mmCIF file of C-alpha atoms and ligand atoms in Angstrom:
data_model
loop_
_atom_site.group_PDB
_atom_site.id
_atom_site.type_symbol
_atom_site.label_atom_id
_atom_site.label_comp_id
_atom_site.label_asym_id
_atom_site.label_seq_id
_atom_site.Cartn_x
_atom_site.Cartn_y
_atom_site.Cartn_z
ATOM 1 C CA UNK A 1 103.063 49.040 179.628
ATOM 2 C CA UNK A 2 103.174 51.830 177.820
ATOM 3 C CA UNK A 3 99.965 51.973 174.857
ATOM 4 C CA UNK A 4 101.123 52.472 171.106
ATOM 5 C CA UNK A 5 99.581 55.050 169.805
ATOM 6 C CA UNK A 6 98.310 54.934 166.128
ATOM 7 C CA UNK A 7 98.820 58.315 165.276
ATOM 8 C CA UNK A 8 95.847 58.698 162.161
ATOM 9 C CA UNK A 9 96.692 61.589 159.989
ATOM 10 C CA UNK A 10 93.609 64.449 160.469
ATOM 11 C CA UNK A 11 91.005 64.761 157.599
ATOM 12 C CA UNK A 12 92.916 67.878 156.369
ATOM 13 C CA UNK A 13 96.563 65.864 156.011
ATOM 14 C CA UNK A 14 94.547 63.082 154.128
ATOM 15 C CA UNK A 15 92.734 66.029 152.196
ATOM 16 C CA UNK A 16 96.291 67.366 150.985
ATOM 17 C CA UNK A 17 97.533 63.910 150.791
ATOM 18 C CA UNK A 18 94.749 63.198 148.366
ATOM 19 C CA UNK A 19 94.933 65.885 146.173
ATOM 20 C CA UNK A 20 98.727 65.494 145.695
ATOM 21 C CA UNK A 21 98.680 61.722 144.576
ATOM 22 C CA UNK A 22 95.666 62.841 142.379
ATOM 23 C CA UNK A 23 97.374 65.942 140.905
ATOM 24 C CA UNK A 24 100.713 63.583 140.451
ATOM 25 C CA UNK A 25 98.401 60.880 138.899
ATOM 26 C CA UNK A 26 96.648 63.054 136.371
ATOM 27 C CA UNK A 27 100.254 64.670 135.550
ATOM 28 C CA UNK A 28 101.459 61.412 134.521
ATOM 29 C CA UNK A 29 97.714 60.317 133.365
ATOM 30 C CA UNK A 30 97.785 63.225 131.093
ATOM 31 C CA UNK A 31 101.169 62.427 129.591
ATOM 32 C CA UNK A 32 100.481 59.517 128.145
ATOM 33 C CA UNK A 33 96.809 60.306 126.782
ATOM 34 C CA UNK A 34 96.467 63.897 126.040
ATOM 35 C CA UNK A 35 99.145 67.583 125.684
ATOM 36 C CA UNK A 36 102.148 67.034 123.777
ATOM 37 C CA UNK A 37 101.706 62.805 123.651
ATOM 38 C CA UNK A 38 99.260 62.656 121.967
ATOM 39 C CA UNK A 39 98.875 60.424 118.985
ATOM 40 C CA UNK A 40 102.497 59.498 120.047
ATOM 41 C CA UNK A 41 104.070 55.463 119.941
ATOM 42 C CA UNK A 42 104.029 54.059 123.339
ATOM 43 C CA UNK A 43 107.635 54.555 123.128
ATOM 44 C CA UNK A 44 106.888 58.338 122.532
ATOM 45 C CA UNK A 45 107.702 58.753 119.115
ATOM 46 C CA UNK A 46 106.300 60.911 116.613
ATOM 47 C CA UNK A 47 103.857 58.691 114.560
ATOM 48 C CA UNK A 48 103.979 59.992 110.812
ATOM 49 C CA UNK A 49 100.956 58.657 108.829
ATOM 50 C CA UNK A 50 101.987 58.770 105.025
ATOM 51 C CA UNK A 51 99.545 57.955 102.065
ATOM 52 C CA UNK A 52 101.872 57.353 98.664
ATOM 53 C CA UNK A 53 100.462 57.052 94.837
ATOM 54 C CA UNK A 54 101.471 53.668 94.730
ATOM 55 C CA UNK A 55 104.651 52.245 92.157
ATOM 56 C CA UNK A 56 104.166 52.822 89.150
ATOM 57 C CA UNK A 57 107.764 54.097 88.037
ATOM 58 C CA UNK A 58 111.063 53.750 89.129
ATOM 59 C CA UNK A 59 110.747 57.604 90.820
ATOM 60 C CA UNK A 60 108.095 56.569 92.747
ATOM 61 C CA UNK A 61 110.033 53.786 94.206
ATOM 62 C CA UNK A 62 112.878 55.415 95.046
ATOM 63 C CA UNK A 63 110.661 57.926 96.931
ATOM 64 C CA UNK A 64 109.281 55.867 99.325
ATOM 65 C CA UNK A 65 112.811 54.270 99.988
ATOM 66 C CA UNK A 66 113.853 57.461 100.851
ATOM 67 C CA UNK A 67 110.908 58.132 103.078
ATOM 68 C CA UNK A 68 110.970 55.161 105.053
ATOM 69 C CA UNK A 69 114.841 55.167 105.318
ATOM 70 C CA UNK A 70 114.919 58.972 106.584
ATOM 71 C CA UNK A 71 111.691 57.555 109.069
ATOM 72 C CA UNK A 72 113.894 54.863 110.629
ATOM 73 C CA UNK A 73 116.603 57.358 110.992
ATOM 74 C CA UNK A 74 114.644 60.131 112.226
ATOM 75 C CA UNK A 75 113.203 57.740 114.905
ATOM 76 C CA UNK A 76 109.700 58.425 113.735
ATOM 77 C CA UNK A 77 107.616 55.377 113.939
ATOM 78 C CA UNK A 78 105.745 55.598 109.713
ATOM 79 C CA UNK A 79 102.387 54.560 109.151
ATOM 80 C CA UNK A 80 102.844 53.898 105.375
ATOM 81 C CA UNK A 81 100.079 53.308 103.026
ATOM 82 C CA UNK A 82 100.871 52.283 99.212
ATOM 83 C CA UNK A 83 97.327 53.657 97.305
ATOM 84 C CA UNK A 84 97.858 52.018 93.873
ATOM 85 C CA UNK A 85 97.405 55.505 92.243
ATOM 86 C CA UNK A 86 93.842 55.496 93.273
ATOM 87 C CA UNK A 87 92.609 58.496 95.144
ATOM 88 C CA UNK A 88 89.504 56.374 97.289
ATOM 89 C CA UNK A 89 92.380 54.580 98.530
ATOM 90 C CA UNK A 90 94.509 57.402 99.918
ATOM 91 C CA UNK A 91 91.060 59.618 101.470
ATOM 92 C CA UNK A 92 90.662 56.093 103.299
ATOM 93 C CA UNK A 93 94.280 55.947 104.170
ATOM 94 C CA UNK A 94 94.021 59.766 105.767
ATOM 95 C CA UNK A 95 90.994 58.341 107.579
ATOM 96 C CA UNK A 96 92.529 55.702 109.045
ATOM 97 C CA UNK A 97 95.296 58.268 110.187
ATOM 98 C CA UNK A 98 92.958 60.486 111.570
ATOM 99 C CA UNK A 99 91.558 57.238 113.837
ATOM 100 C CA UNK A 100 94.754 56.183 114.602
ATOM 101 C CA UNK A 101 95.236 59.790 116.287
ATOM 102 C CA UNK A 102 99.104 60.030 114.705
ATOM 103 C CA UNK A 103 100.786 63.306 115.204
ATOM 104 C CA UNK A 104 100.639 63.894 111.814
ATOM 105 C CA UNK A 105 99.684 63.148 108.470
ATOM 106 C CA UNK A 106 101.683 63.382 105.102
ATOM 107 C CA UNK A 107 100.688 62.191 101.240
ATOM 108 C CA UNK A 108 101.868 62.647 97.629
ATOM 109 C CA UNK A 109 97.588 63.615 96.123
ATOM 110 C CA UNK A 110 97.659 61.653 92.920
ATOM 111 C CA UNK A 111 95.233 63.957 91.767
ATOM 112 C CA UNK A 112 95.016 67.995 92.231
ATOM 113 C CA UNK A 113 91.406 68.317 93.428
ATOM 114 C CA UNK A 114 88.857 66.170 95.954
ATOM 115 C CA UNK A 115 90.877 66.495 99.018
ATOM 116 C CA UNK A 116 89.301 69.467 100.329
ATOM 117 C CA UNK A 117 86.707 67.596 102.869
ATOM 118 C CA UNK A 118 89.412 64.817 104.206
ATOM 119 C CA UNK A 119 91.511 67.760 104.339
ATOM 120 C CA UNK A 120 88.764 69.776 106.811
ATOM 121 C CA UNK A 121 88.590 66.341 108.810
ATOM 122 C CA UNK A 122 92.555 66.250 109.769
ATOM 123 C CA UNK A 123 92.379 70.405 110.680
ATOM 124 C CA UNK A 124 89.241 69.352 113.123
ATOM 125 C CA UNK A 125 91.101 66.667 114.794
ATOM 126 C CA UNK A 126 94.182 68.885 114.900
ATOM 127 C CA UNK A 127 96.302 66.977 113.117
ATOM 128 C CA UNK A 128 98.855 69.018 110.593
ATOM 129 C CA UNK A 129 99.266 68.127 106.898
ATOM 130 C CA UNK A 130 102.144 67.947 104.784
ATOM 131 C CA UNK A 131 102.293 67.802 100.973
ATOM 132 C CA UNK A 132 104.632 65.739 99.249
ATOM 133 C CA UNK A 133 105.752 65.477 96.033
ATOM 134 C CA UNK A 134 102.234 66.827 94.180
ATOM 135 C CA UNK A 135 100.264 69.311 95.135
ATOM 136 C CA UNK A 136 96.527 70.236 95.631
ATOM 137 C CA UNK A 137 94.084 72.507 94.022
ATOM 138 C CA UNK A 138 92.414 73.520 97.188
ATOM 139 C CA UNK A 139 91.610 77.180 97.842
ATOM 140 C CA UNK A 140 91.887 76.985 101.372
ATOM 141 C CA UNK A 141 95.643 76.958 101.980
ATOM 142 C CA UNK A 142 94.738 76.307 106.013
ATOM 143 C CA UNK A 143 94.287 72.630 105.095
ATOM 144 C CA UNK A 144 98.099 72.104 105.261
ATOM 145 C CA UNK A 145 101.301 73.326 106.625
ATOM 146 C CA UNK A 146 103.906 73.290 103.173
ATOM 147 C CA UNK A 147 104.183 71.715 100.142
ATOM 148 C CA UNK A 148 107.613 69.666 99.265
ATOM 149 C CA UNK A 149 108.722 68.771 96.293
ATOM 150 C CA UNK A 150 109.589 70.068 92.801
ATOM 151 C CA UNK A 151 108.645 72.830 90.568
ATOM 152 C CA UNK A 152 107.156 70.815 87.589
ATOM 153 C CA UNK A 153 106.273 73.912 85.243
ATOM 154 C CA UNK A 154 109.801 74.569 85.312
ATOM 155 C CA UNK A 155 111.110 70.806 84.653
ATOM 156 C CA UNK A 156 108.542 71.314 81.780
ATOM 157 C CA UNK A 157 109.546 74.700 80.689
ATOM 158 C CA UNK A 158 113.200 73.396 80.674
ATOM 159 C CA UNK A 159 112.256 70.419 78.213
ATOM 160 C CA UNK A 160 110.895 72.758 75.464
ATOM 161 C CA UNK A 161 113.752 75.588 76.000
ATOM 162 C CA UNK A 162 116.337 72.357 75.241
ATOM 163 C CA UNK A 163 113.661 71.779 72.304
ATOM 164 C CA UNK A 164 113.802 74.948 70.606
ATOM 165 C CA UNK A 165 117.484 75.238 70.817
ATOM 166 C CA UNK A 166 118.069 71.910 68.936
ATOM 167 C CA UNK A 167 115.826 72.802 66.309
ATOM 168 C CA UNK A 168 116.538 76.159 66.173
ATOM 169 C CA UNK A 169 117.781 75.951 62.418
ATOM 170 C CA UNK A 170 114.614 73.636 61.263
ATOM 171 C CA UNK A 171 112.947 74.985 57.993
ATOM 172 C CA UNK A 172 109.745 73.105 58.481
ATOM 173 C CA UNK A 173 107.164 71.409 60.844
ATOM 174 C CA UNK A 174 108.570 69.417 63.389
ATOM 175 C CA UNK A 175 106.074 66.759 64.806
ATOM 176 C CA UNK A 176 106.007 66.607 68.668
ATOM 177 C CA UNK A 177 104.220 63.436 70.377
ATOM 178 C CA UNK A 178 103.478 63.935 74.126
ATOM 179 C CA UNK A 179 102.833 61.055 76.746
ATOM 180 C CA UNK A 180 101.153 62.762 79.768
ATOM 181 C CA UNK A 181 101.494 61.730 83.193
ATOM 182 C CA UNK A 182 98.215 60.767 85.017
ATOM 183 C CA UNK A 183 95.540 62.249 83.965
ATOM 184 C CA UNK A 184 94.871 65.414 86.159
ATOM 185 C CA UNK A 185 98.137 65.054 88.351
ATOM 186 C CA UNK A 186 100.265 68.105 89.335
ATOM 187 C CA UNK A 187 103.102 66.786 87.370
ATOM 188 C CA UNK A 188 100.959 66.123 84.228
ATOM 189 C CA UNK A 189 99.044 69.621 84.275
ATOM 190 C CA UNK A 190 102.579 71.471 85.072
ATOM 191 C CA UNK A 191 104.785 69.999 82.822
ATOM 192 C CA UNK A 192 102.535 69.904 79.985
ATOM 193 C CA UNK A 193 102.081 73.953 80.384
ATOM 194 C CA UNK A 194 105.718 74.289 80.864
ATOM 195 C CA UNK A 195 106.820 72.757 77.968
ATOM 196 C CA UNK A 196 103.955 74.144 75.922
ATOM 197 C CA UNK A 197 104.893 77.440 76.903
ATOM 198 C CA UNK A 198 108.619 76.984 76.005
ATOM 199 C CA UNK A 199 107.925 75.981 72.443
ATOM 200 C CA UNK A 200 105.126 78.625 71.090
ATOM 201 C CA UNK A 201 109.232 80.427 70.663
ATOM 202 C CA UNK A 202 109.084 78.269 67.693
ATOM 203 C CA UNK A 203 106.276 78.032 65.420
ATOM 204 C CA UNK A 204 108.025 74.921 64.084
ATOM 205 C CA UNK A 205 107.625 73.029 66.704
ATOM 206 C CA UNK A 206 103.700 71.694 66.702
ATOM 207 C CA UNK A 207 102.346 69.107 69.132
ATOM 208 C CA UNK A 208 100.152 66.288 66.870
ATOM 209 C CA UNK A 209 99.534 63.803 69.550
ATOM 210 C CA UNK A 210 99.085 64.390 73.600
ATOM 211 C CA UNK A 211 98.125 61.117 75.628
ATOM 212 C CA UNK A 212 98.378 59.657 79.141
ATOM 213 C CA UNK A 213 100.407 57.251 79.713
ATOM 214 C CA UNK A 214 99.733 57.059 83.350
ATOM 215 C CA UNK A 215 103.749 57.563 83.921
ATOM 216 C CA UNK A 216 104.136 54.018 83.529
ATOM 217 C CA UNK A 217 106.800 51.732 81.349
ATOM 218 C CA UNK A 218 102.957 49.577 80.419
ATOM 219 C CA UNK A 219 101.119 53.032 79.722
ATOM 220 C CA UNK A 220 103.839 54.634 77.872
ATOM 221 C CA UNK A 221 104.624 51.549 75.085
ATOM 222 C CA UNK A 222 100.875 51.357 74.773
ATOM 223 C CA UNK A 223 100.504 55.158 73.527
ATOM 224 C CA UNK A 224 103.545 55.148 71.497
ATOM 225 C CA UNK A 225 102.043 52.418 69.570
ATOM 226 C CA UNK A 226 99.354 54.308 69.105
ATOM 227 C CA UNK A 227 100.976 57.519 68.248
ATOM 228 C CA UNK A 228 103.534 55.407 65.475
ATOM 229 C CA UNK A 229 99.954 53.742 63.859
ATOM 230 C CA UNK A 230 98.300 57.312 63.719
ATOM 231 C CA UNK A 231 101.363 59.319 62.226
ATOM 232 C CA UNK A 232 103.782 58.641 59.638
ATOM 233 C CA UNK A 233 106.269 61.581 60.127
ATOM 234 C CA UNK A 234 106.790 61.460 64.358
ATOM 235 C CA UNK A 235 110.517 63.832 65.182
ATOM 236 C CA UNK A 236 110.167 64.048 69.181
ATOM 237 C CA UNK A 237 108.467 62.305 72.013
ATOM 238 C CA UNK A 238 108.153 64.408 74.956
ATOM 239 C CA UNK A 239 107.557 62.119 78.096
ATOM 240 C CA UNK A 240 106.559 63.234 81.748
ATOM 241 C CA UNK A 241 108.790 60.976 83.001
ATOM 242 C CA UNK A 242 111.631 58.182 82.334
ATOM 243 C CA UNK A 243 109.313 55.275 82.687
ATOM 244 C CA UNK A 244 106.911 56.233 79.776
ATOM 245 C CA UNK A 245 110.283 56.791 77.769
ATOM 246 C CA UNK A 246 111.500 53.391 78.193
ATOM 247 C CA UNK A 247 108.386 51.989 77.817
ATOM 248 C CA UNK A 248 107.805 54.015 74.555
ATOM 249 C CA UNK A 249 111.467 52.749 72.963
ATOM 250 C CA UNK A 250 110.134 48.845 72.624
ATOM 251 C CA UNK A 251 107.308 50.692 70.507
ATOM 252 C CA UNK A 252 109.429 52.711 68.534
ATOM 253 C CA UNK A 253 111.796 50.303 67.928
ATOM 254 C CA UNK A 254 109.088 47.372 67.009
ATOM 255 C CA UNK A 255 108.289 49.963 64.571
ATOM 256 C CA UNK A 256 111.408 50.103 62.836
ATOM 257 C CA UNK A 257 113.067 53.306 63.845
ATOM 258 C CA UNK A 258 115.757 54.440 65.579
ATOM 259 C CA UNK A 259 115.177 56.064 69.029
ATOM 260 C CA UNK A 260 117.538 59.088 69.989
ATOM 261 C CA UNK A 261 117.710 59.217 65.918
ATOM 262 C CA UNK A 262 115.340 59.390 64.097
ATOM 263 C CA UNK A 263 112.830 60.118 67.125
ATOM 264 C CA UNK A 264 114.344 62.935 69.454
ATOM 265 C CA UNK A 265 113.325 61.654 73.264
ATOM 266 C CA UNK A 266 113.009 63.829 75.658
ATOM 267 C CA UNK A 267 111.366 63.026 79.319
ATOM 268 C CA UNK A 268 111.618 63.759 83.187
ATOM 269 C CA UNK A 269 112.954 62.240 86.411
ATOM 270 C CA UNK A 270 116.577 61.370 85.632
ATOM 271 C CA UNK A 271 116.270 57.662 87.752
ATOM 272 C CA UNK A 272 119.061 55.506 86.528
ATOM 273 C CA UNK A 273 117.274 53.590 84.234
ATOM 274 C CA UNK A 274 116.263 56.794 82.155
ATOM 275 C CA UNK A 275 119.978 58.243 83.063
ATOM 276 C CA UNK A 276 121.099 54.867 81.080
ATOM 277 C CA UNK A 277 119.183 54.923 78.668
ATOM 278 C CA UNK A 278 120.455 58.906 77.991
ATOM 279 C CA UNK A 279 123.762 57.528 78.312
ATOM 280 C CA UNK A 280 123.867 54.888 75.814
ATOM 281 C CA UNK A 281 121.759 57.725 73.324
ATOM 282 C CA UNK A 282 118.559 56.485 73.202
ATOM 283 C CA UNK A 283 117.450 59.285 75.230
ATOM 284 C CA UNK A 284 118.303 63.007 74.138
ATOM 285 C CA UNK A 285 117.682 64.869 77.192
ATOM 286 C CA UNK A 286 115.998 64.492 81.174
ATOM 287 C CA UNK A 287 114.999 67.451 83.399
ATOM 288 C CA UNK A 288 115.813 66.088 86.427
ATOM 289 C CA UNK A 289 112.860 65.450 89.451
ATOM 290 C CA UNK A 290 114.521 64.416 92.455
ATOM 291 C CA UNK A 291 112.601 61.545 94.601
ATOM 292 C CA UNK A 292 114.667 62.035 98.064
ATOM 293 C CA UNK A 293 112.335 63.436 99.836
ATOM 294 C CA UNK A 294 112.577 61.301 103.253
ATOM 295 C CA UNK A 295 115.368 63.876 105.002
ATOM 296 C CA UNK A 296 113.613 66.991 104.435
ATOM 297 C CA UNK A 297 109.903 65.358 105.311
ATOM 298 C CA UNK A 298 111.216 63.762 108.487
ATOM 299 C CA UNK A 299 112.681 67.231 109.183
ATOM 300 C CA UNK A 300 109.239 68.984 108.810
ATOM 301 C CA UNK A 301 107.298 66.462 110.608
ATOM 302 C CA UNK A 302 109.108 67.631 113.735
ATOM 303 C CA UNK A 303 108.701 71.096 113.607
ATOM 304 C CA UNK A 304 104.938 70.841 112.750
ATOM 305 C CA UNK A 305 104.172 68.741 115.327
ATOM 306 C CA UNK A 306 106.383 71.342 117.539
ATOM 307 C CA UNK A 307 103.828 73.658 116.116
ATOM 308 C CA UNK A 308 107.075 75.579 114.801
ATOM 309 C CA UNK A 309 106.132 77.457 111.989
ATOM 310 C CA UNK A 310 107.475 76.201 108.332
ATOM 311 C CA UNK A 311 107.867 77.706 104.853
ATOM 312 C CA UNK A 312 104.633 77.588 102.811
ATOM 313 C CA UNK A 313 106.616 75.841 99.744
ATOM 314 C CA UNK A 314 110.195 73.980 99.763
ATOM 315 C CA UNK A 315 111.294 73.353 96.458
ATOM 316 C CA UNK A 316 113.987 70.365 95.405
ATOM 317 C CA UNK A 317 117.144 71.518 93.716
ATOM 318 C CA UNK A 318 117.052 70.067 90.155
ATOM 319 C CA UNK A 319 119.026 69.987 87.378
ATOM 320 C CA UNK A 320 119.171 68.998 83.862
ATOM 321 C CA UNK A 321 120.830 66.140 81.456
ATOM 322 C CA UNK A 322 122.452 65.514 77.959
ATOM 323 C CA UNK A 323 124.167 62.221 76.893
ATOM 324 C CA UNK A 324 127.385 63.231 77.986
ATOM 325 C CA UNK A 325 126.183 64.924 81.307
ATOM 326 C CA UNK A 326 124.746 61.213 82.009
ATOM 327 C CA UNK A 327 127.618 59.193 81.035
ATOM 328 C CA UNK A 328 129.571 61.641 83.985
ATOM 329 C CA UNK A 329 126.725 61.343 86.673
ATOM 330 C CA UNK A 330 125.814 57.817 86.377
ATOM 331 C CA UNK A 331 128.305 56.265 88.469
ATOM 332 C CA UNK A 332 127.448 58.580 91.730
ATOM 333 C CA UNK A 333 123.443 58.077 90.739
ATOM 334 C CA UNK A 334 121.993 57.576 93.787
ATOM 335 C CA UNK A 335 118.494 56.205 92.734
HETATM 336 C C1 LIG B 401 106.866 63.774 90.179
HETATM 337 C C2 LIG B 401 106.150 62.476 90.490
HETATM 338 C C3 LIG B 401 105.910 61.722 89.236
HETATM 339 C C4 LIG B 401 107.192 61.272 88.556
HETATM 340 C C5 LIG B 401 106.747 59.972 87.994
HETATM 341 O O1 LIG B 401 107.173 64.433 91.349
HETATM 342 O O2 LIG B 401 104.905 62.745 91.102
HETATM 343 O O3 LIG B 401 105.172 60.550 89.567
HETATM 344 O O4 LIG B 401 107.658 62.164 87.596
HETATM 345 C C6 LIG B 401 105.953 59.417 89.158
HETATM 346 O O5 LIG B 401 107.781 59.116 87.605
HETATM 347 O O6 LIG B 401 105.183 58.351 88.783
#
């Protein structure tokens, strides 16, 4: 009867064997942990970690919708993080993105300054920045990719140029009350230096009264009240954004006047409840701020984490609005 042989592969085969099933292991080993997956959803998504302010105003609000909407339609899998406009909360929030190992790492800083070491900690575990929104005071530029989001000297620069034209012809002092955004926020330093800038055209035109409001509806009634106590002759509120406005009409009216009237309004954003209020003339004029972000940040997630490289600074087309522009764009308002 003839023997079966059991033919047993030499050392050498096994050797080769070996090292193929390891190299074909570690190739498919080193997929999922390390190279281009890292940080990645099982599913091998990009993982976006994104710190906001909080919501505090209608803007913010419709910022984040756009953010997460653009997110699920990107097919990035969002970390989101609400920081109730408190900046401990959002350098914890980065922290916990930096743990989580995502792919990378976006936030609107509710202040300018104090990111600089969090900052340092996502460039050491390689994980890109993006700006959104505000900006940062940092000196080292390295710290993050771009910056998106609006140029608020400008939205503050076109507020006082509307100003001066309107009260071009005005013999004597006209009294300018100013509710500031949060206190030391992009938007708050920017658009008060744009608008101050604007009006030095017009000697006329004097600021009495500059106060945060903390961009909210609570924050911005709360001032006014103060502002109508303090001074008897009040011709223009200048607000950093809708929400202050509105909040600063119960005031105004409470007090007796006439907003849009007898108090020129004048603020920033141009979200629908601002746009209405414009509309129906108790607003005088918006610079416009757009919130719809999402598209353009989804966008620039990729191509950071492709390590493509990206514009230092994309700026939002803006415009500006007067009662009748309002009454036209308030059916097609989007936010
Ligand atoms: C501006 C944004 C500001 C809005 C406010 O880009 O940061 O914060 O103007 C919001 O309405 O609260």
């Amino acid at each position: 009867m003839k023997r079966m042989r059991t033919y047993l592969p030499s050392r050498k085969v096994i050797a080769v064997l070996a090292a193929a099933l390891l190299a074909t292991g570690t190739a498919a080993c080193g997929n999922s942990d390390t190279g281009d997956n890292a940080g990645k959803g099982d599913d091998g998504k990009i993982t976006l970690g994104f710190s906001q302010v909080g919501a505090e105003s209608g803007w913010r609000t419709a910022n984040t919708t756009s953010i997460k909407e653009a997110a699920s339609a990107a097919g990035i899998e969002l970390k989101f993080d609400d920081a109730q406009q408190k900046q401990e909360n959002q350098i914890k929030a980065i922290r916990n993105f930096i743990q989580q190992k995502v792919d990378v790492i976006a936030f609107s800083p509710v202040v300018e300054s104090g990111w600089d070491t969090v900052l340092k900690e996502a460039k050491d575990a390689k994980i890109p920045v993006i700006l959104t929104d505000r900006a940062v005071d940092s000196a080292d530029k390295s710290l993050y990719k771009t910056f998106l989001g609006s140029d608020f000297v400008k939205e503050g620069r076109l507020a006082g140029e509307w100003l001066v034209e309107q009260k071009k012809a005005a013999s004597g002092p006209v009294n300018i009350v100013e509710l500031q955004g949060t206190t030391g926020s992009a938007p708050a330093n920017d658009r008060k230096k744009g608008f101050a800038e604007a009006i030095a055209a017009n000697p006329n035109l004097k600021i009495i009264a500059s106060q945060s409001g903390d961009f909210t509806r609570a924050g911005g009634k709360q001032v006014m009240e103060q502002f109508l106590k303090a001074n008897p002759k009040i011709d223009v509120l200048f607000a950093h954004n809708d929400d202050m406005g509105l909040g600063a009409l119960e005031a105004i009216t409470a007090a007796g006047k006439v907003p849009g009237k007898d108090i020129t309004i004048i603020t920033v954003d141009a979200v629908k409840d601002g746009m209405q209020a414009l509309a129906d003339g108790k607003f005088n004029f918006i610079a416009e701020c757009s919130p719809l972000l999402g598209p353009q940040l989804m966008e620039l997630a990729k191509k950071v984490h492709n390590g493509e490289e990206v514009p230092a600074r994309i700026e939002t087309e803006e415009t500006t609005f007067t009662q009748e522009q309002a009454k036209e764009a308030l059916p097609n308002r989007k936010y």
